[in-house]
Coordinates of C-alpha atoms and ligand atoms in Angstrom, one line a residue:
M362 CA 0.1 0.1 -0.1
A363 CA 1.6 3.3 -1.5
A364 CA 0.7 5.3 2.0
E365 CA 2.5 2.9 4.2
R366 CA 5.7 3.1 2.0
P367 CA 8.1 5.6 2.9
P368 CA 8.2 8.5 0.4
S369 CA 11.7 8.1 -0.6
V370 CA 11.1 4.7 -2.2
D371 CA 8.4 5.9 -4.2
R372 CA 10.7 9.0 -5.6
L373 CA 13.6 6.4 -6.2
V374 CA 11.3 4.1 -7.9
R375 CA 10.0 7.0 -10.3
E376 CA 13.4 8.6 -10.7
V377 CA 15.5 5.4 -11.6
D378 CA 15.5 3.8 -15.1
G379 CA 13.7 0.5 -14.2
L380 CA 15.0 -1.3 -17.6
G381 CA 11.7 -2.5 -18.4
L382 CA 11.3 -4.3 -15.3
P383 CA 7.5 -4.2 -14.1
Q384 CA 7.1 -1.7 -11.1
P385 CA 6.8 -4.4 -8.5
L386 CA 10.2 -5.7 -9.2
V387 CA 11.6 -2.1 -9.1
V388 CA 10.3 -1.5 -6.0
D389 CA 11.8 -4.6 -4.4
A390 CA 15.2 -3.6 -5.9
V391 CA 14.7 0.0 -4.6
R392 CA 14.0 -1.5 -0.9
A393 CA 17.0 -3.8 -0.9
A394 CA 19.2 -1.1 -1.8
L395 CA 18.0 1.1 0.8
A396 CA 18.1 -1.6 3.2
G397 CA 21.4 -2.4 2.2
G398 CA 23.1 1.0 2.3
G399 CA 21.3 3.6 0.8
P400 CA 20.3 5.3 -2.6
E401 CA 23.2 5.3 -4.3
L402 CA 22.8 1.4 -4.5
V403 CA 19.7 1.6 -6.3
E404 CA 20.8 1.6 -9.8
G405 CA 22.9 -1.6 -9.2
H406 CA 20.2 -3.4 -7.7
V407 CA 18.0 -2.8 -10.2
E408 CA 20.5 -3.9 -12.9
A409 CA 21.0 -6.8 -10.8
A410 CA 17.3 -7.8 -10.9
A411 CA 17.1 -7.5 -14.7
R412 CA 20.1 -9.7 -15.0
R413 CA 18.2 -12.4 -12.7
L414 CA 15.5 -13.0 -15.5
M415 CA 16.2 -15.6 -17.9
L416 CA 18.3 -14.1 -20.7
P417 CA 19.9 -15.3 -23.6
V418 CA 23.5 -15.7 -23.1
I419 CA 26.5 -16.3 -25.6
N420 CA 27.8 -19.6 -24.5
A421 CA 31.8 -19.5 -25.4
T422 CA 32.6 -22.3 -23.2
G423 CA 32.8 -24.7 -25.8
V424 CA 30.5 -27.3 -24.0
L425 CA 27.8 -28.1 -26.3
L426 CA 25.2 -29.5 -24.0
H427 CA 26.1 -27.1 -20.8
T428 CA 23.3 -28.0 -18.5
N429 CA 23.5 -24.6 -16.7
L430 CA 23.1 -23.0 -20.1
G431 CA 20.0 -24.8 -21.2
R432 CA 21.5 -27.8 -23.0
A433 CA 20.4 -28.0 -26.8
P434 CA 19.7 -24.2 -28.3
L435 CA 16.8 -24.5 -30.2
A436 CA 14.8 -21.7 -32.1
V437 CA 10.9 -21.9 -31.2
G438 CA 9.0 -19.4 -32.8
R439 CA 5.0 -19.9 -32.7
D440 CA 2.0 -17.9 -33.1
A441 CA -0.9 -17.7 -30.4
S442 CA -2.9 -20.8 -31.5
Y443 CA -4.7 -23.7 -30.4
T444 CA -3.8 -26.9 -31.8
N445 CA -4.9 -30.5 -31.9
L446 CA -3.2 -31.5 -29.0
E447 CA -5.9 -34.1 -27.6
F448 CA -8.2 -33.8 -30.8
D449 CA -8.4 -36.3 -33.6
L450 CA -9.1 -34.2 -36.7
A451 CA -10.1 -37.5 -38.6
T452 CA -13.0 -38.5 -36.3
G453 CA -13.6 -35.2 -34.3
K454 CA -13.2 -37.2 -31.1
R455 CA -10.8 -36.7 -28.4
S456 CA -7.3 -38.4 -28.6
S457 CA -4.2 -38.7 -26.4
R458 CA -1.4 -36.4 -26.8
H459 CA 1.2 -38.9 -26.7
E460 CA 0.0 -40.9 -29.6
T461 CA 0.7 -37.7 -32.1
V462 CA 4.1 -36.7 -31.3
G463 CA 5.0 -40.2 -30.0
A464 CA 4.3 -41.9 -33.4
V465 CA 6.5 -39.5 -35.2
L466 CA 9.1 -39.9 -32.6
A467 CA 8.8 -43.5 -32.8
R468 CA 9.1 -44.0 -36.6
A469 CA 12.3 -41.8 -36.2
C470 CA 13.9 -44.2 -33.8
G471 CA 12.6 -47.5 -35.3
A472 CA 10.4 -48.4 -32.2
E473 CA 6.7 -49.6 -32.0
A474 CA 5.6 -46.5 -30.0
A475 CA 6.9 -43.8 -27.9
L476 CA 5.8 -41.7 -25.1
V477 CA 7.1 -38.0 -24.1
V478 CA 7.6 -37.0 -20.6
N479 CA 9.4 -34.0 -19.0
N480 CA 12.7 -35.0 -18.8
G481 CA 15.0 -38.2 -18.5
A482 CA 14.8 -38.4 -15.0
A483 CA 11.0 -38.5 -15.3
G484 CA 11.4 -41.4 -18.1
V485 CA 13.3 -43.4 -15.5
M486 CA 10.7 -43.0 -12.9
L487 CA 7.7 -43.8 -14.9
A488 CA 9.0 -46.7 -16.5
L489 CA 10.0 -48.4 -13.5
A490 CA 7.0 -47.5 -11.7
A491 CA 4.8 -48.8 -14.6
L492 CA 6.6 -52.1 -15.1
A493 CA 8.2 -52.9 -11.6
Q494 CA 6.3 -51.1 -8.7
D495 CA 6.6 -53.1 -5.8
Q496 CA 9.0 -55.8 -7.4
G497 CA 12.7 -56.2 -8.2
V498 CA 14.6 -54.6 -10.9
A499 CA 18.0 -56.1 -11.6
V500 CA 20.9 -53.5 -12.2
S501 CA 24.5 -53.9 -12.4
R502 CA 26.8 -52.5 -9.7
G503 CA 28.9 -50.9 -12.4
E504 CA 25.8 -48.9 -13.4
L505 CA 24.3 -47.5 -10.2
I506 CA 25.0 -44.1 -11.3
E507 CA 24.6 -40.3 -10.3
V508 CA 23.7 -38.1 -13.5
G509 CA 24.2 -34.8 -11.7
G510 CA 21.7 -32.6 -10.0
G511 CA 21.0 -34.8 -7.3
F512 CA 19.8 -37.7 -9.9
R513 CA 20.9 -40.8 -8.0
L514 CA 19.8 -43.9 -9.6
P515 CA 19.2 -45.8 -6.4
D516 CA 17.0 -42.9 -5.0
V517 CA 14.9 -42.7 -8.4
M518 CA 14.6 -46.3 -8.1
A519 CA 13.1 -46.2 -4.5
L520 CA 10.9 -43.3 -5.2
S521 CA 9.4 -45.4 -8.5
G522 CA 8.3 -48.0 -6.1
A523 CA 10.7 -50.5 -7.5
R524 CA 13.3 -52.6 -5.6
L525 CA 16.9 -52.3 -6.5
V526 CA 18.5 -55.8 -7.0
E527 CA 22.3 -55.2 -7.4
V528 CA 24.2 -57.6 -9.6
G529 CA 27.8 -58.3 -10.7
T530 CA 30.5 -56.0 -9.4
T531 CA 31.7 -52.4 -10.1
N532 CA 34.1 -53.4 -13.0
R533 CA 32.6 -56.6 -14.0
T534 CA 29.1 -57.8 -14.6
R535 CA 28.3 -60.7 -16.9
A536 CA 24.8 -61.9 -18.4
A537 CA 25.0 -64.9 -16.1
D538 CA 24.8 -62.2 -13.1
Y539 CA 21.8 -61.3 -14.4
E540 CA 20.3 -64.9 -14.8
S541 CA 21.1 -65.8 -11.1
V542 CA 18.2 -63.2 -10.1
L543 CA 16.0 -63.5 -12.8
D544 CA 13.3 -65.1 -10.7
E545 CA 13.4 -62.4 -8.0
V546 CA 12.8 -59.3 -10.7
A547 CA 10.3 -58.2 -13.0
V548 CA 12.6 -56.1 -15.2
V549 CA 16.1 -56.1 -16.2
F550 CA 17.4 -52.5 -16.2
K551 CA 20.5 -51.6 -18.1
V552 CA 21.9 -48.1 -17.6
H553 CA 24.5 -46.1 -20.1
R554 CA 27.4 -45.1 -17.9
S555 CA 26.9 -41.6 -19.5
N556 CA 29.2 -39.3 -17.6
Y557 CA 31.9 -41.7 -16.6
R558 CA 34.2 -44.6 -18.0
I559 CA 35.4 -47.5 -16.5
T560 CA 38.7 -48.9 -17.9
G561 CA 41.3 -51.9 -17.4
F562 CA 39.7 -55.0 -16.3
T563 CA 35.8 -54.7 -17.2
E564 CA 33.3 -56.7 -18.6
D565 CA 29.6 -55.4 -19.3
A566 CA 26.5 -57.7 -20.5
P567 CA 25.4 -56.4 -24.2
V568 CA 22.0 -55.6 -24.6
K569 CA 21.7 -58.7 -27.1
A570 CA 22.7 -61.4 -24.4
L571 CA 20.1 -59.6 -21.8
A572 CA 17.6 -59.4 -24.5
D573 CA 17.8 -63.4 -24.8
L574 CA 17.6 -63.8 -21.0
A575 CA 14.8 -61.5 -20.1
R576 CA 11.6 -59.4 -20.6
P577 CA 11.1 -56.8 -20.0
L578 CA 14.6 -55.3 -20.9
V579 CA 14.4 -51.5 -20.2
V580 CA 17.7 -49.6 -21.2
D581 CA 18.4 -46.1 -20.1
L582 CA 20.5 -44.5 -22.9
G583 CA 20.5 -41.0 -21.4
S584 CA 22.3 -39.1 -24.0
G585 CA 20.0 -40.3 -26.7
L586 CA 21.8 -40.6 -29.9
L587 CA 19.1 -41.7 -32.4
D588 CA 21.1 -43.8 -34.8
A589 CA 24.8 -44.7 -34.7
S590 CA 24.9 -44.6 -38.4
C591 CA 23.8 -40.9 -38.5
P592 CA 21.8 -41.0 -41.7
W593 CA 21.1 -37.4 -41.2
L594 CA 24.6 -36.6 -41.9
A595 CA 26.1 -36.5 -45.3
D596 CA 29.4 -37.8 -44.1
G597 CA 28.0 -40.3 -41.4
P598 CA 29.0 -40.1 -37.7
P599 CA 32.0 -37.9 -36.8
E600 CA 35.0 -39.8 -35.4
W601 CA 34.2 -38.6 -31.6
L602 CA 30.6 -40.1 -31.5
R603 CA 32.3 -43.7 -32.2
G604 CA 31.1 -46.1 -29.4
E605 CA 28.4 -44.0 -28.3
P606 CA 25.1 -46.5 -28.1
A607 CA 22.0 -45.3 -29.9
V608 CA 18.4 -45.8 -29.6
R609 CA 17.9 -47.6 -32.9
Q610 CA 20.4 -50.3 -32.6
T611 CA 19.7 -51.0 -28.9
L612 CA 16.0 -51.5 -30.0
T613 CA 17.2 -53.7 -32.8
A614 CA 19.6 -55.7 -30.4
G615 CA 16.4 -56.8 -28.4
A616 CA 15.6 -53.7 -25.6
D617 CA 11.8 -53.5 -24.9
L618 CA 12.0 -50.0 -23.9
V619 CA 14.9 -47.5 -24.5
L620 CA 14.7 -44.2 -22.3
F621 CA 16.7 -41.0 -23.2
S622 CA 16.8 -37.0 -23.1
G623 CA 15.2 -34.7 -25.6
D624 CA 17.9 -32.5 -25.0
K625 CA 21.5 -34.3 -25.1
L626 CA 22.6 -35.6 -28.3
L627 CA 19.1 -35.3 -29.7
G628 CA 19.6 -31.6 -30.0
G629 CA 15.9 -31.2 -28.9
P630 CA 13.7 -29.5 -25.9
Q631 CA 14.2 -30.6 -22.4
A632 CA 12.0 -33.9 -22.5
G633 CA 12.5 -37.5 -21.8
V634 CA 11.5 -40.3 -24.3
I635 CA 10.4 -43.7 -23.4
A636 CA 10.4 -45.8 -26.7
G637 CA 10.0 -49.3 -27.6
K638 CA 7.3 -52.1 -27.5
A639 CA 3.8 -50.7 -27.5
Q640 CA 2.5 -52.8 -24.8
F641 CA 5.0 -51.4 -22.4
V642 CA 4.9 -47.7 -23.7
E643 CA 1.3 -48.1 -23.2
A644 CA 1.6 -49.6 -19.7
C645 CA 3.7 -46.1 -19.1
A646 CA 0.8 -43.9 -20.5
R647 CA -1.8 -45.6 -18.5
H648 CA 0.3 -45.2 -15.2
P649 CA -1.4 -42.2 -12.9
L650 CA 2.2 -40.6 -12.7
Y651 CA 2.2 -40.1 -16.5
R652 CA -0.4 -37.3 -16.1
A653 CA 2.4 -35.5 -13.6
M654 CA 5.0 -35.9 -16.0
R655 CA 3.4 -35.0 -19.4
P656 CA 4.7 -32.1 -21.2
G657 CA 2.7 -29.3 -22.9
A658 CA 2.1 -28.4 -26.5
L659 CA 5.1 -26.0 -26.5
V660 CA 7.6 -28.9 -25.9
L661 CA 5.4 -31.4 -27.7
A662 CA 5.4 -29.1 -31.1
T663 CA 9.2 -28.5 -30.7
L664 CA 10.1 -32.4 -30.3
Q665 CA 7.7 -32.9 -33.3
D666 CA 9.6 -30.7 -35.1
V667 CA 12.9 -32.2 -34.3
A668 CA 11.5 -35.9 -34.8
L669 CA 10.4 -34.7 -38.4
A670 CA 14.0 -33.1 -39.0
Y671 CA 15.5 -36.3 -38.4
L672 CA 13.0 -38.3 -40.5
G673 CA 13.6 -35.9 -43.3
R674 CA 17.3 -36.2 -43.0
D675 CA 17.5 -32.7 -42.2
A676 CA 19.0 -33.0 -38.5
A677 CA 22.1 -31.6 -39.4
S678 CA 20.3 -28.2 -39.6
L679 CA 19.7 -28.6 -35.7
P680 CA 21.7 -26.1 -33.8
F681 CA 23.3 -28.9 -31.9
W682 CA 24.4 -30.5 -34.9
R683 CA 25.7 -27.5 -36.9
M684 CA 27.7 -26.4 -33.9
A685 CA 29.0 -29.7 -33.3
L686 CA 30.3 -30.2 -36.9
T687 CA 31.6 -27.0 -37.8
S688 CA 35.0 -27.7 -38.8
Q689 CA 38.3 -26.5 -36.8
S690 CA 39.2 -24.5 -39.9
D691 CA 36.1 -22.5 -40.2
L692 CA 36.2 -22.0 -36.6
L693 CA 39.9 -20.6 -36.8
R694 CA 39.0 -18.1 -39.8
R695 CA 36.1 -16.7 -37.4
A696 CA 38.6 -16.4 -34.8
H697 CA 40.9 -14.4 -37.0
G698 CA 38.0 -12.2 -38.2
L699 CA 37.2 -11.1 -34.6
G700 CA 40.6 -9.1 -34.8
H701 CA 41.1 -9.0 -30.9
G702 CA 42.9 -11.5 -28.3
T703 CA 45.0 -14.4 -29.4
V704 CA 43.8 -16.9 -31.8
V705 CA 44.0 -20.5 -30.0
D706 CA 43.3 -24.0 -30.8
C707 CA 41.1 -25.6 -28.3
A708 CA 38.7 -28.4 -27.4
S709 CA 35.1 -28.4 -27.2
I710 CA 33.1 -31.3 -25.4
T711 CA 29.6 -32.3 -25.7
G712 CA 28.8 -32.1 -22.1
G713 CA 25.3 -32.5 -20.6
G714 CA 26.7 -35.8 -19.2
T715 CA 27.4 -37.3 -22.3
L716 CA 30.7 -38.7 -24.0
P717 CA 32.9 -38.3 -21.2
G718 CA 36.6 -37.3 -21.9
V719 CA 35.7 -37.1 -25.8
E720 CA 37.3 -33.8 -27.1
I721 CA 36.3 -32.3 -30.5
P722 CA 39.1 -29.8 -31.8
S723 CA 38.0 -26.3 -31.7
A724 CA 39.2 -22.7 -32.1
G725 CA 38.7 -19.4 -30.2
I726 CA 40.2 -16.5 -28.7
A727 CA 42.7 -16.2 -25.7
L728 CA 42.7 -13.1 -23.2
Q729 CA 45.2 -12.8 -20.5
G730 CA 44.1 -13.5 -17.0
D731 CA 40.5 -13.9 -15.6
V732 CA 38.2 -11.6 -17.4
T733 CA 35.2 -14.1 -16.9
A734 CA 33.2 -11.5 -14.8
E735 CA 33.5 -8.8 -17.2
L736 CA 32.4 -11.0 -20.1
R737 CA 29.4 -12.1 -18.0
S738 CA 28.5 -8.4 -17.1
R739 CA 27.9 -7.7 -20.9
S740 CA 24.5 -6.7 -22.3
P741 CA 22.6 -7.3 -23.9
K742 CA 23.9 -11.1 -24.0
P743 CA 26.2 -11.7 -21.3
I744 CA 29.1 -13.9 -22.4
I745 CA 30.3 -17.2 -20.5
A746 CA 33.7 -18.2 -21.0
R747 CA 36.2 -20.5 -19.4
I748 CA 39.3 -20.3 -17.7
E749 CA 42.4 -22.5 -18.8
N750 CA 45.8 -22.2 -18.0
D751 CA 45.2 -18.8 -16.4
A752 CA 43.8 -17.5 -19.4
T753 CA 39.9 -16.8 -20.6
V754 CA 39.4 -18.8 -23.6
L755 CA 36.4 -18.0 -25.7
D756 CA 35.6 -21.3 -27.8
L757 CA 33.9 -20.2 -30.7
R758 CA 32.3 -23.6 -31.7
T759 CA 29.1 -23.1 -29.3
V760 CA 28.9 -19.4 -30.3
D761 CA 26.2 -18.7 -32.8
P762 CA 28.0 -16.9 -35.7
D763 CA 25.2 -14.3 -35.8
D764 CA 26.6 -13.2 -32.0
D765 CA 30.1 -12.7 -33.4
C766 CA 29.5 -9.0 -33.7
L767 CA 28.7 -9.1 -29.7
L768 CA 32.1 -10.8 -29.3
V769 CA 33.8 -8.1 -31.1
D770 CA 32.1 -5.2 -29.0
A771 CA 32.8 -6.9 -25.8
L772 CA 36.5 -7.4 -26.9
A773 CA 37.1 -3.9 -28.1
A774 CA 35.7 -2.6 -25.0
M775 CA 37.9 -4.4 -22.8
S776 CA 41.2 -4.2 -24.7
Ligands
PLP1812 C1 21.1 -37.6 -18.4 C2 20.6 -39.0 -17.9 C3 19.4 -39.1 -17.4 C4 18.8 -38.0 -16.9 O1 18.2 -37.3 -17.8 P1 17.4 -35.6 -17.6 O2 16.9 -35.5 -19.1 O3 18.9 -35.1 -17.3 O4 16.3 -35.6 -16.4 C5 19.1 -40.4 -16.8 N1 19.7 -41.5 -17.0 C6 21.1 -41.2 -18.0 C7 21.8 -42.5 -18.2 C8 21.5 -40.0 -18.1 O5 22.4 -39.8 -18.8

């Protein structure tokens, strides 16, 4: 209520440049400034409030799927419009949202059916709840992973109501280890060690061997490479992708369900996909938890565009693939064109908990010392860089070429 507010707050709110923020946020910033010291702090607090909003940033870290920066970038532009989200245009009757987009995704990865949920973690939880609530699930001791952000497989399993039955050892698990617990479990669950590697004296049971043993076999692939042969890339899979398990091949090898994220190697929006045999996908769709995990029309429409791009062999045009496949010589040329700093070779990574230890040769600009805070303070787009050997490195692989002019502005201002 205006009358109770100290008059100086009103005046300061009127006088400061609110940077387009709605008045309540400017009032909060002014109050915080007064509580923290005085009127001279107002401008800084308003600026800080504007920068606490979600903003486009320039990712110069060279981490293609940077979880803190929203993983895969994607252009989304849509007019305000109703959609046939749950409406069958042929019959005029209600339909289900998962059948529409799920069918296109299923076609793109060679599955009978597919279901979309909010993220990969939700996919794991729903699949286990639908297929193994109050029952045992066999998992290798070498695959009891923590993905990051608190996602620990044993915890998620517990929440789903499934009971973890550990098999094998940390470094070696054979098909026979799973076989010995088959009468205790409802599901055999194989998990891709997305973000770490075990080397040395190791052994894994391949999907095919497990498929011969037990049903249903659920494989959490996490990273979501759709097809190991990358038919959407003119030159086939790049060297750095070798050995990464893929959705289509895992299904062909006999997995009943495959789980993966929409915003890792698929290059789409944040989502989780459950793809495979229709009967198991349906069981997930029927489970009450699905209602709490289903995405809305924005995500589904965007994911449909991504699936159509893969089916049209046009996925190389998705920003993730475009950036991942830019040649180092193109990046070097761009780096020289910026005209500031020292042009350097560097190494990008896919990130987002995918392909640990795999580096993609890249190029960028090195600046002396740590100037990351200055770069972060840039507007209209903060620039996020990384520190390497006491220098600040701007890796151009993850920078949209349209943003190069903003880099030039920043570099010029700092030199
Ligand atoms: C990333 C990942 C998840 C979690 O997926 P989010 O989309 O991040 O929720 C689950 N399992 C594996 C194996 C993963 O790599």
